[in-house]
CSV table of C-alpha atoms in Angstrom, one decimal:
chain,number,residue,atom,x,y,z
W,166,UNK,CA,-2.4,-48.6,33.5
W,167,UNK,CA,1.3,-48.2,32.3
W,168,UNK,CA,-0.5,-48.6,28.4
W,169,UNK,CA,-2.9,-46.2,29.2
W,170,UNK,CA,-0.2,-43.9,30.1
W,171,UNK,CA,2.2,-44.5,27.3
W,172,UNK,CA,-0.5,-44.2,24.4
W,173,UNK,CA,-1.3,-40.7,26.2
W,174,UNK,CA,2.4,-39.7,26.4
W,175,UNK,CA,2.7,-40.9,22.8
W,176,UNK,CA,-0.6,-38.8,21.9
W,177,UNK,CA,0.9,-35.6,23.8
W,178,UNK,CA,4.0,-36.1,21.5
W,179,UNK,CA,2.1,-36.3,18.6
W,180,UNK,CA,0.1,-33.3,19.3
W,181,UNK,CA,3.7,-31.0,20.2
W,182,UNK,CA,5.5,-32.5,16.7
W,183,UNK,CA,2.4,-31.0,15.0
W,184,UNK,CA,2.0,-27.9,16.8
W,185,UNK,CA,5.9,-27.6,15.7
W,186,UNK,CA,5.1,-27.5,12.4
W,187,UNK,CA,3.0,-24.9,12.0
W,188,UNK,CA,5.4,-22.0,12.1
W,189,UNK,CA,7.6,-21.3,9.3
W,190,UNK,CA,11.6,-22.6,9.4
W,191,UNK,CA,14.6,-21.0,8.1
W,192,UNK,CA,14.5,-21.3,4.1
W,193,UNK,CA,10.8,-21.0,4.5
W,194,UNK,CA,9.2,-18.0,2.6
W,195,UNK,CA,5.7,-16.4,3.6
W,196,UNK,CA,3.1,-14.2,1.6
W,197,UNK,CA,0.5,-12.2,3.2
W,198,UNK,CA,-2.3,-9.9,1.9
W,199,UNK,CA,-4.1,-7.1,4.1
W,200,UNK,CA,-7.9,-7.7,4.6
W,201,UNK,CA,-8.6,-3.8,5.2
W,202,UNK,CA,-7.2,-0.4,3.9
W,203,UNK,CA,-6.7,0.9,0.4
W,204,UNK,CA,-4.4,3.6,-1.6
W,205,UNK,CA,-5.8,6.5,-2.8
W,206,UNK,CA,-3.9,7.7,-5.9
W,207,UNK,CA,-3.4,11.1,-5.1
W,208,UNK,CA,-2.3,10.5,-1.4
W,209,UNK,CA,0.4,8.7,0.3
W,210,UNK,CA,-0.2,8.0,3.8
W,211,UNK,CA,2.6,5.8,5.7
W,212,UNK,CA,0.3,4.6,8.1
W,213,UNK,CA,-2.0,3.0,5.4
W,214,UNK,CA,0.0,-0.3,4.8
W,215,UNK,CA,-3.3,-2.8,5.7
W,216,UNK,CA,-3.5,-3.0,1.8
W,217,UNK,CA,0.2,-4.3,0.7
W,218,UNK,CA,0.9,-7.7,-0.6
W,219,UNK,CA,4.2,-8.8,1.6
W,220,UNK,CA,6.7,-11.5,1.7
W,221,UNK,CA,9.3,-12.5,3.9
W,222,UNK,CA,12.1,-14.8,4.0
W,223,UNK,CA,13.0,-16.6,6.8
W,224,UNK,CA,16.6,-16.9,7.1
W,225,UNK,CA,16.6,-18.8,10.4
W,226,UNK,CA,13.4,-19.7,12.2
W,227,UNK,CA,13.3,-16.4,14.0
W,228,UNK,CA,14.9,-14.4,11.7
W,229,UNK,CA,13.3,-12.9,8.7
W,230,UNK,CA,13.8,-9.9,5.9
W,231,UNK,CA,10.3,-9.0,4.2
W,232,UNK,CA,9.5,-6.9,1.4
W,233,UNK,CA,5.9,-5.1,0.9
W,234,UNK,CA,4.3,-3.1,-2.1
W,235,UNK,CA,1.5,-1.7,-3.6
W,236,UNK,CA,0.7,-0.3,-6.9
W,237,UNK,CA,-2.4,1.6,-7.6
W,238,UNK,CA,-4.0,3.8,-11.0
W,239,UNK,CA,-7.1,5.3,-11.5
W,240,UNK,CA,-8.1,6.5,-14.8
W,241,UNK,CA,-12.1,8.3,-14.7
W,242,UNK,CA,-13.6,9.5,-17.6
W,243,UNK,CA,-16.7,12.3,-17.1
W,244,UNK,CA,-19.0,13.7,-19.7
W,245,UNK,CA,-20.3,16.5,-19.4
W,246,UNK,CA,-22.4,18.8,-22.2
W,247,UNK,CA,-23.6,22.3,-23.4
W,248,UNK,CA,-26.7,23.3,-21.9
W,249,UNK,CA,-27.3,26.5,-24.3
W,250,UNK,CA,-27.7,27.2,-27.4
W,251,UNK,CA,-25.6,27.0,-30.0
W,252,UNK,CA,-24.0,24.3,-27.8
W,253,UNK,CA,-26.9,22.2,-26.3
W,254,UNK,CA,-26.0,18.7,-26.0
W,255,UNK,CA,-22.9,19.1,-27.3
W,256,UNK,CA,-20.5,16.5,-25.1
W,257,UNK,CA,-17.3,17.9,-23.3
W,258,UNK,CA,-14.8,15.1,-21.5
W,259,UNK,CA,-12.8,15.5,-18.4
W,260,UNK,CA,-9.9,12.6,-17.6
W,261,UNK,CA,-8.7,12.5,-13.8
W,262,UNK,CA,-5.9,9.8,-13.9
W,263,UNK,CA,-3.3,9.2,-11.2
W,264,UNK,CA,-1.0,6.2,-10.1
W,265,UNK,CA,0.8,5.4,-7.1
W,266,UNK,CA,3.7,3.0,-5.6
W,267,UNK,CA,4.6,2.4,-2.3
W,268,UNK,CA,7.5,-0.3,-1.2
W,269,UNK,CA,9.0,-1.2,2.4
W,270,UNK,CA,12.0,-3.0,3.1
W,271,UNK,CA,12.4,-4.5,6.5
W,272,UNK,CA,13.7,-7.4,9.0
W,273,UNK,CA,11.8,-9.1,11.6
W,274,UNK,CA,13.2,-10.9,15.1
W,275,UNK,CA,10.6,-13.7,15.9
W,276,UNK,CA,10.6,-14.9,19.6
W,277,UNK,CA,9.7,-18.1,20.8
W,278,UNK,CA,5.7,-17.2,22.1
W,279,UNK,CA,4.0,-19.9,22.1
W,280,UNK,CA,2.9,-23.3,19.4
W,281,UNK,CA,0.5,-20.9,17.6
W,282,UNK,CA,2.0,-17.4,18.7
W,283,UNK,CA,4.6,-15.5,17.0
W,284,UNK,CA,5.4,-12.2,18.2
W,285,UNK,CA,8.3,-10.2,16.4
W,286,UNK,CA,10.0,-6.9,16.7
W,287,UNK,CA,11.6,-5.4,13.3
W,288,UNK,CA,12.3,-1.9,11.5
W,289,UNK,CA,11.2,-0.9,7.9
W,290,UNK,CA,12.4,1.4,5.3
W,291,UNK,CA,9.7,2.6,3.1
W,292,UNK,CA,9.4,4.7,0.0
W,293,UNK,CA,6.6,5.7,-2.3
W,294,UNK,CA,6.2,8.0,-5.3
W,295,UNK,CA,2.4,9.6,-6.8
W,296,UNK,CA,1.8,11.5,-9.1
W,297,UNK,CA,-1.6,12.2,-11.4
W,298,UNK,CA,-3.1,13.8,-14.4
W,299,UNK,CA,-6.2,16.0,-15.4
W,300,UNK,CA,-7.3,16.4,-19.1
W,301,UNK,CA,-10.1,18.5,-20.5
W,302,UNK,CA,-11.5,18.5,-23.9
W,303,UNK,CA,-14.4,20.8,-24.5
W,304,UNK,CA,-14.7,21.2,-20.9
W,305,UNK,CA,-13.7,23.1,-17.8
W,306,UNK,CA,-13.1,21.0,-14.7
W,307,UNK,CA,-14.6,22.0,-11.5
W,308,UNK,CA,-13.8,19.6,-9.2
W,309,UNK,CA,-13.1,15.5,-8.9
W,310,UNK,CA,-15.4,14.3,-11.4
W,311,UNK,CA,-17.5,17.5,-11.9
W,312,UNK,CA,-17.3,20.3,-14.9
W,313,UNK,CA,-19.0,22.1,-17.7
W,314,UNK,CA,-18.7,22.0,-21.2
W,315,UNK,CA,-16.9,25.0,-22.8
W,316,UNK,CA,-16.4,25.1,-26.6
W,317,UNK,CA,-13.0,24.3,-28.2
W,318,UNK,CA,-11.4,24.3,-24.5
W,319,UNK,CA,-8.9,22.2,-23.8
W,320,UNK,CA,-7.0,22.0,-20.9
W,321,UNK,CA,-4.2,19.4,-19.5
W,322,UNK,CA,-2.9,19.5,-15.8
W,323,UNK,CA,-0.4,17.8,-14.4
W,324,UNK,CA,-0.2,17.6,-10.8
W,325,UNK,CA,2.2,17.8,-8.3
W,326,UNK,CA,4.0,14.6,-7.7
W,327,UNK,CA,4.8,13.6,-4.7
W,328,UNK,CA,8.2,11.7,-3.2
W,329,UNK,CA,8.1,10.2,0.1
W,330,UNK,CA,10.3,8.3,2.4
W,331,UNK,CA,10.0,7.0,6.0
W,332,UNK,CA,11.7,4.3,8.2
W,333,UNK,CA,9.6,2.6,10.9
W,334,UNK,CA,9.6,0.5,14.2
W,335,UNK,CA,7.3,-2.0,14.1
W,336,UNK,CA,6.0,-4.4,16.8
W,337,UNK,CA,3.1,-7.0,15.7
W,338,UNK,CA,2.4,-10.9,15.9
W,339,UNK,CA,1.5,-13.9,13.5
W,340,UNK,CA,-1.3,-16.2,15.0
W,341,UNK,CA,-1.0,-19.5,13.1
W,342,UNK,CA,-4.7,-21.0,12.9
W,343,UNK,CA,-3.6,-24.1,11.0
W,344,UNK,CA,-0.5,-25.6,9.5
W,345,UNK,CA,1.9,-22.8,8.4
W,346,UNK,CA,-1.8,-20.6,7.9
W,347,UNK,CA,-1.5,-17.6,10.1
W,348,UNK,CA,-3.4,-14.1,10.6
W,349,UNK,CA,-1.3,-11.0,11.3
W,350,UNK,CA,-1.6,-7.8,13.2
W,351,UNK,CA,0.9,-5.2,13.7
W,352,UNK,CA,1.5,-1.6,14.8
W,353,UNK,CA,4.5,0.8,15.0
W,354,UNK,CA,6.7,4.5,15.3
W,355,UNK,CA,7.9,5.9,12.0
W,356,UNK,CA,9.7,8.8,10.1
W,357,UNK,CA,8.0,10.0,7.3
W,358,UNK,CA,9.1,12.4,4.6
W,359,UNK,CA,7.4,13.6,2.2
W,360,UNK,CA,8.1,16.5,-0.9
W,361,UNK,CA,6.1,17.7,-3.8
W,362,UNK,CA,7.4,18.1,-7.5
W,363,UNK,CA,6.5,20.8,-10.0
W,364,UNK,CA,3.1,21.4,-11.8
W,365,UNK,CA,1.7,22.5,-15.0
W,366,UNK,CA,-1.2,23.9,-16.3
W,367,UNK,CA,-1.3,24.2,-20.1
W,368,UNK,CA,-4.6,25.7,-21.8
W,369,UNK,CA,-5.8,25.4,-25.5
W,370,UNK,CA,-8.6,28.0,-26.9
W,371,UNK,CA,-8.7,28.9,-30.7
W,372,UNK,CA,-5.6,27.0,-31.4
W,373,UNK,CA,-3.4,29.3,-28.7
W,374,UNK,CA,-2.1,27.5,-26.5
W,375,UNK,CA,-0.8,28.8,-22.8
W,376,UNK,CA,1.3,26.4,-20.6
W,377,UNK,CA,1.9,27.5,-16.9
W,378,UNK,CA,4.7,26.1,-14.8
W,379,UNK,CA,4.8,26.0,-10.7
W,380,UNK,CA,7.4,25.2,-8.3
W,381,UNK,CA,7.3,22.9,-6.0
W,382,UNK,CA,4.9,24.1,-3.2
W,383,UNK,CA,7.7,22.4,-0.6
W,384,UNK,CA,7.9,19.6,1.7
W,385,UNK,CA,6.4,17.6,5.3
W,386,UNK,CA,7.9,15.8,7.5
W,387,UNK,CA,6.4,13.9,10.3
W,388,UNK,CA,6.9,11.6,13.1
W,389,UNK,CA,4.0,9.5,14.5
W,390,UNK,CA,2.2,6.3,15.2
W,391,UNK,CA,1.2,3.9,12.7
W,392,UNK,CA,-1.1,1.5,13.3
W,393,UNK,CA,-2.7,-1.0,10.7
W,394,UNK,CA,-6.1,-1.2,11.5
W,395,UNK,CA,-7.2,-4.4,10.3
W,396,UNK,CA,-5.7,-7.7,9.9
W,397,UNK,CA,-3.4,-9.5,7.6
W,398,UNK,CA,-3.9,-13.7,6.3
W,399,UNK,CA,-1.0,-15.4,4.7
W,400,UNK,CA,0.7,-18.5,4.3
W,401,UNK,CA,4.2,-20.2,4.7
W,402,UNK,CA,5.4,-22.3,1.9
């Protein structure tokens, strides 16, 4: 009886000095990837993070400083041609290219929750920059991805970039499914503030060329939820 009970006490042991292991310690560093979301390159959202890579760095077991980005470009190419004569098949191109960046900053306080369970509260500072690019040759753009071909037209427009900045609450948890293998969900309140740049417009016909400049059509600023809608997998090593 007194075996049976001290190979099951020895067992239960066992079990807790695994369980112990499964959560990062301090020195530990973590990388995580979001399993929904996406950028689009002409719009920055600060709501949409589901898509950032992240790692953070845990400076005590429940202590941790993280660091998030995303980098996205597009670059489409659409033909389009003449459908009149003299011009009939004649090709025309239209270029629609466009990057964006997007970066937060931010510490975590991890509390005790449970062997698999870690809840945390932290704070972020984000930042993110767009900006993107319309080109015509032999064409008139109409819309994203559509145009018609017009003869010895060319056209280049740059688009309003855009600047934004925002600092955030956030409240979320790691579920560790195995050893140090976790998946994330979190959800927050943030500060966002957003301003646009100048554009240009320049034109080419017959060899003339017209450029027109525009100010910057102004600035948001907004203060709301922001909620990541799907769920994040990482890893401690």
């Amino acid at each position: 009886m007194k075996k049976g009970l001290l190979i099951a006490g020895l067992a239960l042991f066992g079990a807790a000095a695994q369980a112990q292991d499964l959560k990062p310690v301090a020195g530990d560093v973590t990388t995580e990837f979001g399993l929904t979301g996406g950028i689009n390159a002409t719009n920055f959202n600060l709501n949409d993070n589901a898509g950032m890579l992240r790692f953070r760095y845990f400076q005590k077991e429940n202590l941790a400083f993280r660091l998030g980005f995303n980098v996205s470009s597009n670059n489409d190419k659409t033909n389009v041609y003449g459908t009149t004569a003299p011009f009939l098949g004649n090709k025309g191109t239209i270029t629609e290219s466009g990057t964006e960046v997007m970066i937060n900053l931010g510490v975590e306080k991890h509390f005790a929750g449970t062997a698999r369970l870690s809840p945390y509260v932290g704070a972020d500072l984000i930042f993110g920059t767009t900006s993107g690019k319309i080109e015509t040759e032999n064409a008139i753009s109409t819309g994203p991805g559509k145009g018609t071909y017009a003869n010895d037209f060319f056209s280049t427009n740059k688009l309003a970039s855009t600047t934004s900045f925002g600092l955030r609450g956030v409240i979320g948890a790691d579920y560790y499914i195995a050893k140090r293998l976790f998946l994330g969900a979190e959800a927050g309140f943030g500060f966002a503030y957003e301003k646009d740049g100048k554009s240009e417009i320049s034109t080419t016909t017959g060899g003339v060329t017209v450029t027109d400049k525009h100010k910057s059509a102004g600035s948001n600023t907004s203060i709301n939820p922001s909620i990541i809608t799907g769920v994040r997998i990482g890893f401690a090593f």
